């Protein structure tokens, strides 16, 4: 009996050792399969674990595939490299297309091809947007770059995103030039129209005198001389305006001198009255004090007053008895002023704060730059621009100059 029990115990021990070795072997094989990601061999005991690993692996692969496709589809160039070895972790097609280079395993390749670009990549600041001009393969590209640093697998990587902004900047630059052309066209037209009208009036007067065979009287000569002087002055002012805007890199510096305000308004009245008379507009000139002077750049202030009168002409276009008035004088605090008033449609409260915004206009074909330019010119003179308006009653634009020192 004892012998039989001993045999059973021996058999049981052998079986336990076998099962233990078999289990260890299965665990080792299963662990090896996990490490090598090889699940071709079946492990029934651990099938549920295998299925879970396969599910996770499938989800991870799908996410990586999705991320890869997404990074390839975006028009932003992306580069990730090891900061120590310069080995490339990731480089999408947009980046290689932008730089016109092949996919490379190490960015040291760039050092041989374009050392300046290689150094610029290394010096791109982290966690801060910067504008980088890339010179690559006979082309210049402006890019907005963003960089960050991350660690994975015991290594440190630098991730850089490059967004090509050349097209956007060219579009903005083109828009700026169009805006400048609009400014130039607006100001030139505002001066040319009254000059053309005044010269036409002068020409008709000469023809009338020739046809009537009348001799030129002293008043006729004075009127012609005044008209020619007005045309010459406004032409000179227009030339100076164009010269001022020709060099955009220089700040506009007004040529400040003391001028008589009433004389200034008389010149503008002589310039614009013929064209306004043809439109049936009453154009008057009044002053509280004909001797008031102010320090200004006459050509620029003339441009402001012409803008105001031109806008007033539009505002009174639907009036039965349209009127525009020019005023000059000095207020109670000693500020010389010029005012252009009309009896037009006025300015509604809803848009009064917008009229000086560049390119905002209530005119059907307006470009919205006249008042914005006028305000900037007034600022250059350290003067103030006041607007008073009432709907259906009219508007008044006043330039208030600094008091003249005695």
PDB file of N, CA and C in Angstrom, residues 230-302:
ATOM      1  N   UNK A 230      -5.557 130.641 -59.626  1.00  0.00           N
ATOM      2  CA  UNK A 230      -6.222 129.551 -58.901  1.00  0.00           C
ATOM      3  C   UNK A 230      -5.893 128.199 -59.533  1.00  0.00           C
ATOM      4  N   UNK A 231      -5.963 128.144 -60.873  1.00  0.00           N
ATOM      5  CA  UNK A 231      -5.629 126.901 -61.588  1.00  0.00           C
ATOM      6  C   UNK A 231      -4.183 126.506 -61.323  1.00  0.00           C
ATOM      7  N   UNK A 232      -3.291 127.497 -61.386  1.00  0.00           N
ATOM      8  CA  UNK A 232      -1.873 127.209 -61.151  1.00  0.00           C
ATOM      9  C   UNK A 232      -1.638 126.712 -59.730  1.00  0.00           C
ATOM     10  N   UNK A 233      -2.261 127.378 -58.739  1.00  0.00           N
ATOM     11  CA  UNK A 233      -2.054 127.005 -57.350  1.00  0.00           C
ATOM     12  C   UNK A 233      -2.542 125.573 -57.075  1.00  0.00           C
ATOM     13  N   UNK A 234      -3.742 125.247 -57.585  1.00  0.00           N
ATOM     14  CA  UNK A 234      -4.292 123.908 -57.339  1.00  0.00           C
ATOM     15  C   UNK A 234      -3.492 122.849 -58.085  1.00  0.00           C
ATOM     16  N   UNK A 235      -2.999 123.177 -59.261  1.00  0.00           N
ATOM     17  CA  UNK A 235      -2.157 122.233 -60.013  1.00  0.00           C
ATOM     18  C   UNK A 235      -0.863 121.964 -59.255  1.00  0.00           C
ATOM     19  N   UNK A 236      -0.270 123.037 -58.713  1.00  0.00           N
ATOM     20  CA  UNK A 236       0.942 122.858 -57.916  1.00  0.00           C
ATOM     21  C   UNK A 236       0.651 122.021 -56.676  1.00  0.00           C
ATOM     22  N   UNK A 237      -0.495 122.278 -56.054  1.00  0.00           N
ATOM     23  CA  UNK A 237      -0.870 121.501 -54.878  1.00  0.00           C
ATOM     24  C   UNK A 237      -1.068 120.036 -55.210  1.00  0.00           C
ATOM     25  N   UNK A 238      -1.667 119.771 -56.365  1.00  0.00           N
ATOM     26  CA  UNK A 238      -1.886 118.386 -56.790  1.00  0.00           C
ATOM     27  C   UNK A 238      -0.562 117.686 -57.079  1.00  0.00           C
ATOM     28  N   UNK A 239       0.360 118.411 -57.708  1.00  0.00           N
ATOM     29  CA  UNK A 239       1.682 117.839 -57.982  1.00  0.00           C
ATOM     30  C   UNK A 239       2.392 117.505 -56.670  1.00  0.00           C
ATOM     31  N   UNK A 240       2.276 118.383 -55.696  1.00  0.00           N
ATOM     32  CA  UNK A 240       2.936 118.134 -54.419  1.00  0.00           C
ATOM     33  C   UNK A 240       2.283 116.963 -53.691  1.00  0.00           C
ATOM     34  N   UNK A 241       0.966 116.852 -53.824  1.00  0.00           N
ATOM     35  CA  UNK A 241       0.271 115.725 -53.216  1.00  0.00           C
ATOM     36  C   UNK A 241       0.783 114.406 -53.801  1.00  0.00           C
ATOM     37  N   UNK A 242       0.905 114.362 -55.135  1.00  0.00           N
ATOM     38  CA  UNK A 242       1.413 113.149 -55.793  1.00  0.00           C
ATOM     39  C   UNK A 242       2.852 112.872 -55.368  1.00  0.00           C
ATOM     40  N   UNK A 243       3.653 113.945 -55.242  1.00  0.00           N
ATOM     41  CA  UNK A 243       5.040 113.781 -54.819  1.00  0.00           C
ATOM     42  C   UNK A 243       5.122 113.249 -53.394  1.00  0.00           C
ATOM     43  N   UNK A 244       4.193 113.681 -52.555  1.00  0.00           N
ATOM     44  CA  UNK A 244       4.169 113.242 -51.157  1.00  0.00           C
ATOM     45  C   UNK A 244       3.931 111.749 -51.053  1.00  0.00           C
ATOM     46  N   UNK A 245       3.040 111.223 -51.902  1.00  0.00           N
ATOM     47  CA  UNK A 245       2.677 109.809 -51.838  1.00  0.00           C
ATOM     48  C   UNK A 245       3.569 108.929 -52.712  1.00  0.00           C
ATOM     49  N   UNK A 246       4.461 109.546 -53.463  1.00  0.00           N
ATOM     50  CA  UNK A 246       5.301 108.739 -54.357  1.00  0.00           C
ATOM     51  C   UNK A 246       6.280 107.875 -53.569  1.00  0.00           C
ATOM     52  N   UNK A 247       6.861 108.441 -52.535  1.00  0.00           N
ATOM     53  CA  UNK A 247       7.804 107.686 -51.704  1.00  0.00           C
ATOM     54  C   UNK A 247       7.102 107.264 -50.426  1.00  0.00           C
ATOM     55  N   UNK A 248       6.603 106.025 -50.404  1.00  0.00           N
ATOM     56  CA  UNK A 248       5.795 105.551 -49.271  1.00  0.00           C
ATOM     57  C   UNK A 248       6.644 105.249 -48.048  1.00  0.00           C
ATOM     58  N   UNK A 249       7.958 105.125 -48.233  1.00  0.00           N
ATOM     59  CA  UNK A 249       8.804 104.773 -47.099  1.00  0.00           C
ATOM     60  C   UNK A 249       9.062 105.968 -46.188  1.00  0.00           C
ATOM     61  N   UNK A 250       8.727 107.174 -46.652  1.00  0.00           N
ATOM     62  CA  UNK A 250       8.971 108.366 -45.858  1.00  0.00           C
ATOM     63  C   UNK A 250       7.683 108.851 -45.215  1.00  0.00           C
ATOM     64  N   UNK A 251       7.796 109.313 -43.999  1.00  0.00           N
ATOM     65  CA  UNK A 251       6.636 109.851 -43.298  1.00  0.00           C
ATOM     66  C   UNK A 251       6.302 111.217 -43.875  1.00  0.00           C
ATOM     67  N   UNK A 252       5.002 111.490 -44.033  1.00  0.00           N
ATOM     68  CA  UNK A 252       4.569 112.768 -44.567  1.00  0.00           C
ATOM     69  C   UNK A 252       4.834 113.847 -43.526  1.00  0.00           C
ATOM     70  N   UNK A 253       5.590 114.861 -43.926  1.00  0.00           N
ATOM     71  CA  UNK A 253       5.888 115.979 -43.036  1.00  0.00           C
ATOM     72  C   UNK A 253       5.293 117.237 -43.648  1.00  0.00           C
ATOM     73  N   UNK A 254       4.266 117.809 -43.020  1.00  0.00           N
ATOM     74  CA  UNK A 254       3.632 119.013 -43.581  1.00  0.00           C
ATOM     75  C   UNK A 254       4.612 120.186 -43.642  1.00  0.00           C
ATOM     76  N   UNK A 255       4.495 120.979 -44.698  1.00  0.00           N
ATOM     77  CA  UNK A 255       5.289 122.200 -44.843  1.00  0.00           C
ATOM     78  C   UNK A 255       4.516 123.329 -44.167  1.00  0.00           C
ATOM     79  N   UNK A 256       4.752 123.512 -42.882  1.00  0.00           N
ATOM     80  CA  UNK A 256       3.936 124.399 -42.064  1.00  0.00           C
ATOM     81  C   UNK A 256       4.357 125.864 -42.207  1.00  0.00           C
ATOM     82  N   UNK A 257       3.379 126.683 -42.593  1.00  0.00           N
ATOM     83  CA  UNK A 257       3.565 128.134 -42.675  1.00  0.00           C
ATOM     84  C   UNK A 257       2.258 128.804 -42.257  1.00  0.00           C
ATOM     85  N   UNK A 258       2.327 130.079 -41.977  1.00  0.00           N
ATOM     86  CA  UNK A 258       1.134 130.816 -41.578  1.00  0.00           C
ATOM     87  C   UNK A 258       0.408 131.338 -42.822  1.00  0.00           C
ATOM     88  N   UNK A 259      -0.889 131.041 -42.913  1.00  0.00           N
ATOM     89  CA  UNK A 259      -1.692 131.474 -44.052  1.00  0.00           C
ATOM     90  C   UNK A 259      -2.984 132.129 -43.564  1.00  0.00           C
ATOM     91  N   UNK A 260      -3.465 133.070 -44.370  1.00  0.00           N
ATOM     92  CA  UNK A 260      -4.732 133.718 -44.098  1.00  0.00           C
ATOM     93  C   UNK A 260      -5.870 132.783 -44.504  1.00  0.00           C
ATOM     94  N   UNK A 261      -6.781 132.506 -43.557  1.00  0.00           N
ATOM     95  CA  UNK A 261      -7.844 131.538 -43.826  1.00  0.00           C
ATOM     96  C   UNK A 261      -8.831 132.050 -44.873  1.00  0.00           C
ATOM     97  N   UNK A 262      -9.139 133.338 -44.828  1.00  0.00           N
ATOM     98  CA  UNK A 262     -10.112 133.877 -45.775  1.00  0.00           C
ATOM     99  C   UNK A 262      -9.550 133.832 -47.198  1.00  0.00           C
ATOM    100  N   UNK A 263      -8.259 134.161 -47.348  1.00  0.00           N
ATOM    101  CA  UNK A 263      -7.631 134.066 -48.668  1.00  0.00           C
ATOM    102  C   UNK A 263      -7.659 132.626 -49.188  1.00  0.00           C
ATOM    103  N   UNK A 264      -7.426 131.675 -48.286  1.00  0.00           N
ATOM    104  CA  UNK A 264      -7.468 130.264 -48.668  1.00  0.00           C
ATOM    105  C   UNK A 264      -8.849 129.875 -49.186  1.00  0.00           C
ATOM    106  N   UNK A 265      -9.895 130.295 -48.458  1.00  0.00           N
ATOM    107  CA  UNK A 265     -11.250 129.947 -48.873  1.00  0.00           C
ATOM    108  C   UNK A 265     -11.649 130.680 -50.147  1.00  0.00           C
ATOM    109  N   UNK A 266     -11.159 131.892 -50.328  1.00  0.00           N
ATOM    110  CA  UNK A 266     -11.424 132.619 -51.574  1.00  0.00           C
ATOM    111  C   UNK A 266     -10.871 131.861 -52.773  1.00  0.00           C
ATOM    112  N   UNK A 267      -9.675 131.301 -52.603  1.00  0.00           N
ATOM    113  CA  UNK A 267      -9.055 130.531 -53.683  1.00  0.00           C
ATOM    114  C   UNK A 267      -9.882 129.289 -54.012  1.00  0.00           C
ATOM    115  N   UNK A 268     -10.332 128.593 -52.976  1.00  0.00           N
ATOM    116  CA  UNK A 268     -11.148 127.392 -53.197  1.00  0.00           C
ATOM    117  C   UNK A 268     -12.496 127.770 -53.807  1.00  0.00           C
ATOM    118  N   UNK A 269     -13.062 128.888 -53.371  1.00  0.00           N
ATOM    119  CA  UNK A 269     -14.340 129.357 -53.929  1.00  0.00           C
ATOM    120  C   UNK A 269     -14.186 129.654 -55.421  1.00  0.00           C
ATOM    121  N   UNK A 270     -13.113 130.331 -55.776  1.00  0.00           N
ATOM    122  CA  UNK A 270     -12.876 130.639 -57.191  1.00  0.00           C
ATOM    123  C   UNK A 270     -12.681 129.368 -58.012  1.00  0.00           C
ATOM    124  N   UNK A 271     -12.043 128.375 -57.398  1.00  0.00           N
ATOM    125  CA  UNK A 271     -11.772 127.124 -58.099  1.00  0.00           C
ATOM    126  C   UNK A 271     -13.041 126.325 -58.353  1.00  0.00           C
ATOM    127  N   UNK A 272     -13.892 126.209 -57.358  1.00  0.00           N
ATOM    128  CA  UNK A 272     -15.015 125.283 -57.435  1.00  0.00           C
ATOM    129  C   UNK A 272     -16.341 125.925 -57.811  1.00  0.00           C
ATOM    130  N   UNK A 273     -16.430 127.241 -57.717  1.00  0.00           N
ATOM    131  CA  UNK A 273     -17.710 127.898 -57.982  1.00  0.00           C
ATOM    132  C   UNK A 273     -18.243 127.663 -59.399  1.00  0.00           C
ATOM    133  N   UNK A 274     -17.388 127.718 -60.447  1.00  0.00           N
ATOM    134  CA  UNK A 274     -17.938 127.495 -61.799  1.00  0.00           C
ATOM    135  C   UNK A 274     -18.636 126.143 -61.959  1.00  0.00           C
ATOM    136  N   UNK A 275     -18.020 125.056 -61.453  1.00  0.00           N
ATOM    137  CA  UNK A 275     -18.636 123.734 -61.595  1.00  0.00           C
ATOM    138  C   UNK A 275     -19.890 123.608 -60.744  1.00  0.00           C
ATOM    139  N   UNK A 276     -19.897 124.249 -59.564  1.00  0.00           N
ATOM    140  CA  UNK A 276     -21.083 124.195 -58.710  1.00  0.00           C
ATOM    141  C   UNK A 276     -22.228 125.023 -59.289  1.00  0.00           C
ATOM    142  N   UNK A 277     -21.899 126.136 -59.919  1.00  0.00           N
ATOM    143  CA  UNK A 277     -22.936 126.947 -60.561  1.00  0.00           C
ATOM    144  C   UNK A 277     -23.626 126.176 -61.684  1.00  0.00           C
ATOM    145  N   UNK A 278     -22.849 125.416 -62.427  1.00  0.00           N
ATOM    146  CA  UNK A 278     -23.427 124.606 -63.508  1.00  0.00           C
ATOM    147  C   UNK A 278     -24.429 123.589 -62.968  1.00  0.00           C
ATOM    148  N   UNK A 279     -24.240 123.160 -61.720  1.00  0.00           N
ATOM    149  CA  UNK A 279     -25.149 122.197 -61.101  1.00  0.00           C
ATOM    150  C   UNK A 279     -26.287 122.886 -60.346  1.00  0.00           C
ATOM    151  N   UNK A 280     -26.312 124.210 -60.407  1.00  0.00           N
ATOM    152  CA  UNK A 280     -27.369 124.949 -59.726  1.00  0.00           C
ATOM    153  C   UNK A 280     -27.196 125.024 -58.233  1.00  0.00           C
ATOM    154  N   UNK A 281     -25.970 124.944 -57.737  1.00  0.00           N
ATOM    155  CA  UNK A 281     -25.692 124.967 -56.302  1.00  0.00           C
ATOM    156  C   UNK A 281     -25.233 126.360 -55.888  1.00  0.00           C
ATOM    157  N   UNK A 282     -25.860 126.904 -54.856  1.00  0.00           N
ATOM    158  CA  UNK A 282     -25.438 128.184 -54.305  1.00  0.00           C
ATOM    159  C   UNK A 282     -24.206 127.967 -53.438  1.00  0.00           C
ATOM    160  N   UNK A 283     -23.119 128.618 -53.787  1.00  0.00           N
ATOM    161  CA  UNK A 283     -21.842 128.415 -53.098  1.00  0.00           C
ATOM    162  C   UNK A 283     -21.412 129.757 -52.509  1.00  0.00           C
ATOM    163  N   UNK A 284     -21.481 129.891 -51.193  1.00  0.00           N
ATOM    164  CA  UNK A 284     -21.216 131.180 -50.552  1.00  0.00           C
ATOM    165  C   UNK A 284     -19.964 131.121 -49.685  1.00  0.00           C
ATOM    166  N   UNK A 285     -19.448 132.333 -49.403  1.00  0.00           N
ATOM    167  CA  UNK A 285     -18.232 132.459 -48.602  1.00  0.00           C
ATOM    168  C   UNK A 285     -18.434 133.569 -47.579  1.00  0.00           C
ATOM    169  N   UNK A 286     -18.228 133.255 -46.305  1.00  0.00           N
ATOM    170  CA  UNK A 286     -18.377 134.239 -45.243  1.00  0.00           C
ATOM    171  C   UNK A 286     -17.216 134.118 -44.264  1.00  0.00           C
ATOM    172  N   UNK A 287     -16.946 135.200 -43.541  1.00  0.00           N
ATOM    173  CA  UNK A 287     -15.895 135.171 -42.519  1.00  0.00           C
ATOM    174  C   UNK A 287     -16.256 136.100 -41.371  1.00  0.00           C
ATOM    175  N   UNK A 288     -15.875 135.705 -40.184  1.00  0.00           N
ATOM    176  CA  UNK A 288     -16.051 136.553 -39.013  1.00  0.00           C
ATOM    177  C   UNK A 288     -14.933 137.576 -38.904  1.00  0.00           C
ATOM    178  N   UNK A 289     -13.774 137.179 -39.447  1.00  0.00           N
ATOM    179  CA  UNK A 289     -12.608 138.058 -39.370  1.00  0.00           C
ATOM    180  C   UNK A 289     -11.687 137.730 -40.540  1.00  0.00           C
ATOM    181  N   UNK A 290     -11.574 138.643 -41.524  1.00  0.00           N
ATOM    182  CA  UNK A 290     -10.758 138.356 -42.711  1.00  0.00           C
ATOM    183  C   UNK A 290      -9.259 138.315 -42.442  1.00  0.00           C
ATOM    184  N   UNK A 291      -8.840 138.643 -41.241  1.00  0.00           N
ATOM    185  CA  UNK A 291      -7.400 138.690 -40.945  1.00  0.00           C
ATOM    186  C   UNK A 291      -6.912 137.476 -40.151  1.00  0.00           C
ATOM    187  N   UNK A 292      -7.790 136.522 -39.872  1.00  0.00           N
ATOM    188  CA  UNK A 292      -7.403 135.353 -39.085  1.00  0.00           C
ATOM    189  C   UNK A 292      -6.436 134.479 -39.888  1.00  0.00           C
ATOM    190  N   UNK A 293      -5.361 134.037 -39.243  1.00  0.00           N
ATOM    191  CA  UNK A 293      -4.380 133.164 -39.887  1.00  0.00           C
ATOM    192  C   UNK A 293      -4.230 131.878 -39.082  1.00  0.00           C
ATOM    193  N   UNK A 294      -3.674 130.879 -39.720  1.00  0.00           N
ATOM    194  CA  UNK A 294      -3.400 129.605 -39.045  1.00  0.00           C
ATOM    195  C   UNK A 294      -2.154 128.993 -39.662  1.00  0.00           C
ATOM    196  N   UNK A 295      -1.443 128.216 -38.857  1.00  0.00           N
ATOM    197  CA  UNK A 295      -0.231 127.544 -39.329  1.00  0.00           C
ATOM    198  C   UNK A 295      -0.623 126.210 -39.956  1.00  0.00           C
ATOM    199  N   UNK A 296      -0.247 126.007 -41.217  1.00  0.00           N
ATOM    200  CA  UNK A 296      -0.705 124.820 -41.943  1.00  0.00           C
ATOM    201  C   UNK A 296       0.163 124.551 -43.156  1.00  0.00           C
ATOM    202  N   UNK A 297      -0.049 123.371 -43.735  1.00  0.00           N
ATOM    203  CA  UNK A 297       0.437 123.061 -45.078  1.00  0.00           C
ATOM    204  C   UNK A 297      -0.727 123.378 -46.011  1.00  0.00           C
ATOM    205  N   UNK A 298      -0.614 124.468 -46.737  1.00  0.00           N
ATOM    206  CA  UNK A 298      -1.762 124.968 -47.508  1.00  0.00           C
ATOM    207  C   UNK A 298      -2.274 123.941 -48.512  1.00  0.00           C
ATOM    208  N   UNK A 299      -1.372 123.293 -49.215  1.00  0.00           N
ATOM    209  CA  UNK A 299      -1.797 122.325 -50.240  1.00  0.00           C
ATOM    210  C   UNK A 299      -2.626 121.191 -49.631  1.00  0.00           C
ATOM    211  N   UNK A 300      -2.180 120.680 -48.458  1.00  0.00           N
ATOM    212  CA  UNK A 300      -2.901 119.574 -47.831  1.00  0.00           C
ATOM    213  C   UNK A 300      -4.256 120.023 -47.284  1.00  0.00           C
ATOM    214  N   UNK A 301      -4.302 121.209 -46.666  1.00  0.00           N
ATOM    215  CA  UNK A 301      -5.580 121.707 -46.140  1.00  0.00           C
ATOM    216  C   UNK A 301      -6.546 122.015 -47.275  1.00  0.00           C
ATOM    217  N   UNK A 302      -6.040 122.533 -48.391  1.00  0.00           N
ATOM    218  CA  UNK A 302      -6.899 122.738 -49.562  1.00  0.00           C
ATOM    219  C   UNK A 302      -7.532 121.415 -49.990  1.00  0.00           C
TER     220      UNK A 302
END
